[in-house]
């Protein structure tokens, strides 16, 4: 009976499954060729890529085939292959072929940008369709691609048409159809309950692991695991132990805890002398990897203004971003908080009233603002900043179209954002109060477009042009500010929100997290270079130290100039891998209570696996677990 069933009615499932496997194999092969130079010359690794890949493709197919199973189960025998049923089958198959080919093309572009299969970034793309679809439309020849995909799908349908319309040679009772259908429908349920995409982590080479994945299957896994409970998925210690560990690090000559509670990190930070009411302007630059600057060996000379400012200001040469997304950078720069697993705090629900740099400076008499060149609903920026001590000024504040020289889907050109910023600062100055304003740029983002005639690289030609244009806009902004009455009393901080690419052979390629920071204030700060290890979360308390602000703190970051070298550390992460970098070692915490340890070569940042140091492992667990604990229990709140 089973042979008869699969020889007729359910034979279509085999056809679609074979197409799924074929397209997935070709996609993997093309990406394999593209990334071949990043792979190890190991035959077992190549076998693993395609064998584990086949398993993941098969797991994905159990979900993809559900509509076909339902149709083949429920359609009655007596009208099974009448014309309109054939049209339904043709329609289902054409839709399936189109989706699979479209996905293959999309995976190519996603890999080209991020060197990974679909992950939490792709999940985020579902939420902000206006920006994402606009970005894709402005970046790629979408009409030609869609036409090509549809034509190819029709050709595949024509080639398989004779198999799809095969006649039924026997009648199958509904009872037997139900039995087969339920078995087939049980498979995706079992995969959902007990399966995972963890098998792809078979290699220490991250490119190999990602190649063995399946984009659709990985997308589903990222969607389900977009919020990760630290205590459930990661290695933990007792609450008392973790807070005891981090509180030892928080002790310093100018700090004192306010409570004996084991879970309280609230402490008083005291600096001698009066508060220095300098204005503070922080420019968080989109995707400004350290490798773009001449200071880090770049020979393209695409950052002449930043290179000049680095020589005139205080340059941080050993600073590491906490994550790979803008929201992670904004979280670090505002909350001074380690990157807890899953989504950034900027995008989480109930994120109001957090202990933030904006709240601290506002309580000290500052006007505090967040300026963004796009519409701030994107990535929940408006809500987060407006509920955490900042006045938000975004694209909607530019009411005169003459003030816009260029804009794309992400927002106005950086030079127009800076024009808005200068007008805002002039208004701030009239209030006779110090101000703290954070500016978030957008031009160094795909589609890499900007006004023509500003630099010697045409718009829409790639990342290098976008970097050089952003550099031009920052240089122009600083020059415009020099003539202002508030300039000599202002500290400018230029720092990346995150790196341009976090792809590498390892899960957390630490070199790719290195970002530049320049503190420029010619009347206040002498030129120098600080080469001590610095985390992005150290920036808020370090800036407060520069302002000589005494305050009550819950920050996890350190004032880096009042921290011994052997105590400095950095946090780096993806949405699920949490890195703790200290000395010459890197601890990585991952789901399933996994802990890995590596030595880090300080010259080229290559890593070598080693046995974990119990003390350093305990520190890593303590920081990440305690940060998650405080957020979960709403203990990281600002109290006036």
XYZ file of C-alpha atoms in Angstrom, residues 335-640:
306
model
C 23.747 52.363 29.604
C 27.376 51.242 30.111
C 26.054 47.695 30.259
C 27.521 44.373 29.035
C 25.650 42.957 26.025
C 23.178 40.480 27.470
C 22.059 37.621 25.144
C 19.300 38.037 22.603
C 18.078 41.460 21.595
C 19.640 44.756 22.645
C 18.052 46.535 25.596
C 17.256 49.405 23.213
C 14.644 47.209 21.523
C 13.274 45.291 24.489
C 9.925 45.996 26.130
C 9.815 47.733 29.525
C 13.157 49.456 28.984
C 12.092 52.777 30.504
C 13.917 54.592 33.297
C 17.210 52.734 32.955
C 20.391 54.042 34.505
C 21.822 56.008 31.593
C 24.434 58.622 30.792
C 21.614 60.943 29.723
C 19.849 60.589 33.063
C 23.054 61.206 35.009
C 23.990 64.366 33.100
C 20.418 65.661 33.106
C 20.421 65.352 36.903
C 23.622 67.433 36.901
C 22.029 70.342 35.065
C 22.741 69.376 31.474
C 20.468 69.590 28.460
C 20.595 66.067 27.047
C 19.695 65.107 23.480
C 19.826 62.343 20.907
C 20.004 63.408 17.242
C 19.395 61.024 14.361
C 19.278 61.649 10.603
C 16.497 59.152 9.972
C 13.137 58.582 11.592
C 13.728 57.469 15.141
C 10.989 54.862 15.280
C 13.525 52.618 13.553
C 15.114 50.198 16.034
C 12.903 51.724 18.766
C 15.361 54.618 19.168
C 12.758 57.327 19.794
C 11.060 55.369 22.559
C 14.246 54.202 24.239
C 16.044 57.541 24.349
C 12.990 59.653 25.173
C 12.296 57.377 28.157
C 15.863 57.290 29.375
C 16.901 60.882 29.861
C 17.219 62.306 26.344
C 15.227 64.684 24.154
C 15.010 63.072 20.713
C 15.555 65.109 17.550
C 15.234 63.127 14.319
C 14.547 63.587 10.609
C 11.110 65.058 11.315
C 12.795 68.138 12.820
C 14.027 69.177 9.350
C 10.980 70.990 8.012
C 12.679 73.053 5.304
C 13.513 70.871 2.310
C 16.239 73.357 1.333
C 18.215 72.033 4.307
C 18.384 68.592 2.696
C 21.046 68.106 0.022
C 20.478 64.363 -0.202
C 18.661 61.552 1.547
C 18.171 57.827 1.145
C 15.990 55.317 2.955
C 18.064 55.565 6.153
C 17.863 59.337 6.467
C 19.398 62.601 5.360
C 23.035 62.863 4.351
C 25.433 63.255 7.267
C 26.246 66.852 6.339
C 22.535 67.741 6.644
C 22.341 65.980 10.011
C 25.317 68.020 11.200
C 23.688 71.230 9.957
C 20.668 70.373 12.110
C 23.037 69.627 14.992
C 24.796 73.012 14.777
C 21.445 74.816 14.839
C 20.446 72.749 17.875
C 23.681 73.565 19.701
C 23.291 77.269 18.986
C 19.854 77.073 20.608
C 21.309 75.121 23.536
C 23.943 77.792 24.088
C 21.273 80.454 24.493
C 19.825 78.490 27.434
C 23.074 79.153 29.343
C 23.268 75.504 30.408
C 25.857 72.889 29.493
C 24.599 70.344 27.001
C 25.271 66.716 26.139
C 24.187 65.660 22.653
C 24.700 62.323 20.939
C 24.584 62.305 17.139
C 24.000 59.063 15.231
C 25.155 59.134 11.598
C 23.730 57.007 8.758
C 25.645 57.611 5.499
C 28.180 54.811 6.020
C 25.512 52.194 5.406
C 24.399 50.332 2.322
C 23.358 51.599 -0.283
C 26.410 53.869 0.347
C 24.904 56.916 -1.346
C 25.616 60.588 -0.656
C 25.695 63.992 -2.423
C 27.941 64.145 -5.481
C 30.884 66.510 -5.669
C 31.963 66.272 -2.027
C 34.706 63.698 -2.405
C 36.655 62.079 -5.241
C 34.714 58.792 -5.077
C 31.324 58.716 -6.856
C 28.224 57.879 -4.840
C 26.882 54.311 -4.842
C 30.273 52.720 -5.564
C 30.814 50.958 -2.247
C 31.867 51.207 1.362
C 35.100 53.147 0.808
C 33.194 56.059 -0.721
C 30.669 56.099 2.121
C 33.465 56.109 4.706
C 35.232 58.964 2.948
C 32.003 60.942 2.662
C 31.243 60.518 6.365
C 34.810 61.614 7.093
C 34.222 64.688 4.914
C 30.974 65.504 6.751
C 32.636 65.192 10.172
C 35.511 67.404 9.059
C 33.099 70.040 7.765
C 31.092 69.842 10.994
C 34.159 70.423 13.190
C 35.220 73.367 11.010
C 31.727 74.883 11.264
C 31.829 74.507 15.043
C 35.179 76.307 15.399
C 33.518 79.675 14.774
C 30.872 79.127 17.452
C 31.032 80.766 20.906
C 30.538 77.387 22.576
C 33.388 75.623 20.745
C 36.197 76.215 23.251
C 34.048 74.860 26.060
C 33.097 71.682 24.201
C 34.504 68.156 24.154
C 33.883 66.253 20.924
C 33.843 62.457 21.096
C 33.935 60.548 17.802
C 33.367 56.819 18.183
C 31.990 53.950 16.103
C 28.694 52.336 17.014
C 30.092 49.002 15.839
C 32.468 47.534 13.310
C 31.693 47.282 9.593
C 31.991 43.488 9.570
C 32.238 40.895 12.322
C 32.853 37.977 9.980
C 35.851 35.786 10.655
C 37.102 32.245 10.995
C 36.196 32.165 14.692
C 32.838 32.736 16.392
C 34.065 36.044 17.821
C 36.955 37.343 15.660
C 38.191 39.861 18.171
C 40.182 41.969 15.707
C 36.993 42.814 13.854
C 35.491 44.350 17.002
C 38.254 46.949 17.335
C 36.902 50.442 16.746
C 38.439 53.929 16.959
C 37.585 56.725 19.360
C 38.837 60.297 19.225
C 38.293 62.812 22.014
C 38.897 66.248 20.522
C 38.916 69.503 22.493
C 41.967 71.616 21.606
C 41.396 74.072 24.471
C 40.877 71.303 27.026
C 42.664 68.058 26.069
C 46.255 67.673 24.869
C 47.006 65.327 21.967
C 47.985 61.822 23.049
C 47.266 58.146 22.456
C 45.758 55.791 25.012
C 46.630 52.172 24.190
C 45.147 50.504 27.272
C 42.408 47.908 26.770
C 39.046 49.692 26.717
C 35.484 48.464 26.344
C 32.752 50.460 24.673
C 30.868 50.319 27.997
C 33.766 52.203 29.641
C 33.049 55.329 27.615
C 30.191 56.812 29.746
C 32.034 56.651 33.114
C 35.288 57.791 31.460
C 33.570 60.876 30.018
C 31.985 61.646 33.390
C 35.467 61.451 34.852
C 36.701 63.989 32.284
C 33.869 66.279 33.356
C 34.826 65.717 37.015
C 31.219 64.752 37.771
C 30.599 63.136 41.153
C 27.533 60.909 40.921
C 25.733 57.804 42.075
C 26.585 54.978 39.677
C 25.230 51.625 38.575
C 27.425 51.502 35.497
C 29.324 48.320 34.688
C 31.952 50.327 32.830
C 35.083 51.814 34.382
C 36.565 55.285 34.271
C 39.450 53.901 32.294
C 41.936 56.494 33.558
C 41.251 55.485 37.152
C 41.463 51.732 36.524
C 44.630 49.619 36.907
C 45.831 47.976 33.691
C 45.373 44.461 35.085
C 41.701 45.177 35.796
C 40.742 46.385 32.308
C 38.590 44.104 30.138
C 36.349 44.229 27.110
C 33.029 42.645 26.173
C 32.271 41.467 22.624
C 29.243 39.547 21.424
C 26.824 38.334 18.825
C 23.228 37.831 19.851
C 24.121 34.518 21.522
C 27.915 34.270 21.899
C 29.242 36.379 24.777
C 32.944 37.217 24.875
C 35.055 38.405 27.821
C 38.517 39.656 26.839
C 41.092 40.304 29.542
C 44.867 40.194 29.501
C 45.712 37.850 26.659
C 42.721 35.542 27.065
C 39.212 35.425 25.632
C 36.362 33.527 27.290
C 33.293 32.772 25.144
C 29.994 31.811 26.765
C 27.398 30.153 24.513
C 24.003 28.465 24.886
C 23.834 24.930 26.292
C 26.147 26.133 29.110
C 29.099 26.007 26.722
C 32.353 27.728 27.731
C 35.422 28.108 25.519
C 38.766 29.765 26.183
C 41.436 31.155 23.858
C 44.750 32.947 24.070
C 44.892 36.139 22.005
C 47.991 37.299 20.149
C 48.202 41.021 20.898
C 49.858 41.833 17.559
C 47.429 40.254 15.096
C 44.581 39.144 17.425
C 44.709 35.527 16.281
C 43.312 33.082 18.830
C 44.378 29.640 20.008
C 42.095 27.343 21.978
C 43.224 26.583 25.528
C 41.835 25.141 28.729
C 39.638 27.661 30.504
C 41.056 29.537 33.482
C 38.588 28.978 36.376
C 39.109 32.513 37.723
C 38.621 34.221 34.352
C 35.667 31.996 33.516
C 34.074 32.972 36.828
C 34.551 36.666 36.014
C 32.943 36.285 32.581
C 29.954 34.429 34.013
C 29.604 36.918 36.843
C 29.491 39.990 34.597
C 27.010 38.628 32.092
C 24.796 36.870 34.631
C 24.654 39.855 37.000
C 23.810 42.268 34.161
C 20.973 39.968 33.083
C 19.811 39.638 36.672
C 19.621 43.408 37.240
C 17.690 43.989 34.022
C 15.293 41.128 34.669
C 14.519 42.327 38.211
C 14.366 46.008 37.161
C 17.254 46.889 39.461
C 19.136 48.851 36.793
C 16.858 51.854 37.181
C 17.729 55.517 37.601
C 16.507 57.097 40.816
C 16.652 60.863 41.159
